[in-house]
């Protein structure tokens, strides 16, 4: 099928297929997920200049990064969650690379998420989407468009006294996608793949628990999902090949028809 690849190159060159960047900028200002106080907090990202054409490195500029694996736009591997800790090929370095590429199913719940920051995708939402767009294919990325990536400052984490309020998935929805649709994983625009209040769900952090227990992946802090069609785009989301890595910041790209 060399012909398919040469056609793809032609379509990219002509602009009929676009490369859409689903990645947030990564900096020391990137917000990190706030955890309940009893847990170890995610480190604040630190990106520092190592050298900048200075006497120690007159020809070179480089930075040193000290960041958690789960920072900014990033990939969650099954080993990230205790439910996935003993699965085969569950870490950043052992996942087969073809599983980083798949068709995108984009579920647009921007309006619902604006009306209710605790909006949860239900199995009925999935079935309604499928009546419009066809069955979610095996090994696809299911992306929740909430327009949350357009929020800035405190509105992005949306913290209250009882924790964050951000949209996500009912446990039954994660089960449906993982076991009945056999997806690659889910992607969201929020800071993590679980709803803000999911620490109170059964099981706690149900999307992480169910998806990673089923060997599925997560993508968090995506953007530009409003530029994707409901179907027809291809997402490429590859983590750094960190040995036994639980996840990593990623440059997540979509190929989409123009
Ligand atoms: Mn994560």
PDB file of N, CA, C and O in Angstrom, residues 39 42 69 116 123 179 213 228 238:
ATOM      1  N   UNK A  39      -2.998  13.199  49.241  1.00  0.00           N
ATOM      2  CA  UNK A  39      -2.143  12.581  48.227  1.00  0.00           C
ATOM      3  C   UNK A  39      -0.935  13.463  47.917  1.00  0.00           C
ATOM      4  O   UNK A  39      -0.958  14.678  48.122  1.00  0.00           O
ATOM      5  N   UNK A  42       1.188  16.715  42.366  1.00  0.00           N
ATOM      6  CA  UNK A  42       1.956  16.756  41.118  1.00  0.00           C
ATOM      7  C   UNK A  42       2.931  17.932  41.181  1.00  0.00           C
ATOM      8  O   UNK A  42       2.541  19.020  41.605  1.00  0.00           O
ATOM      9  N   UNK A  69       5.326  13.272  34.748  1.00  0.00           N
ATOM     10  CA  UNK A  69       4.934  12.624  33.490  1.00  0.00           C
ATOM     11  C   UNK A  69       3.545  13.088  33.038  1.00  0.00           C
ATOM     12  O   UNK A  69       3.246  13.105  31.855  1.00  0.00           O
ATOM     13  N   UNK A 116     -23.197  22.948  32.447  1.00  0.00           N
ATOM     14  CA  UNK A 116     -22.994  22.178  33.678  1.00  0.00           C
ATOM     15  C   UNK A 116     -21.554  21.694  33.725  1.00  0.00           C
ATOM     16  O   UNK A 116     -21.195  20.755  33.029  1.00  0.00           O
ATOM     17  N   UNK A 123     -23.823   6.356  28.739  1.00  0.00           N
ATOM     18  CA  UNK A 123     -23.930   5.391  27.636  1.00  0.00           C
ATOM     19  C   UNK A 123     -24.967   5.812  26.600  1.00  0.00           C
ATOM     20  O   UNK A 123     -24.769   5.589  25.397  1.00  0.00           O
ATOM     21  N   UNK A 179     -14.775  -2.006  26.962  1.00  0.00           N
ATOM     22  CA  UNK A 179     -15.035  -3.447  26.789  1.00  0.00           C
ATOM     23  C   UNK A 179     -15.929  -3.758  25.603  1.00  0.00           C
ATOM     24  O   UNK A 179     -15.754  -4.786  24.953  1.00  0.00           O
ATOM     25  N   UNK A 213      -7.388  -0.413  33.643  1.00  0.00           N
ATOM     26  CA  UNK A 213      -7.571  -1.827  33.989  1.00  0.00           C
ATOM     27  C   UNK A 213      -7.847  -2.685  32.766  1.00  0.00           C
ATOM     28  O   UNK A 213      -7.583  -3.891  32.765  1.00  0.00           O
ATOM     29  N   UNK A 228     -11.922  19.473  14.577  1.00  0.00           N
ATOM     30  CA  UNK A 228     -11.991  18.101  14.041  1.00  0.00           C
ATOM     31  C   UNK A 228     -13.422  17.752  13.649  1.00  0.00           C
ATOM     32  O   UNK A 228     -14.376  18.148  14.323  1.00  0.00           O
ATOM     33  N   UNK A 238       1.814   9.859  20.726  1.00  0.00           N
ATOM     34  CA  UNK A 238       2.881   8.960  21.172  1.00  0.00           C
ATOM     35  C   UNK A 238       3.608   9.563  22.369  1.00  0.00           C
ATOM     36  O   UNK A 238       4.075  10.701  22.304  1.00  0.00           O
TER      37      UNK A 238
END
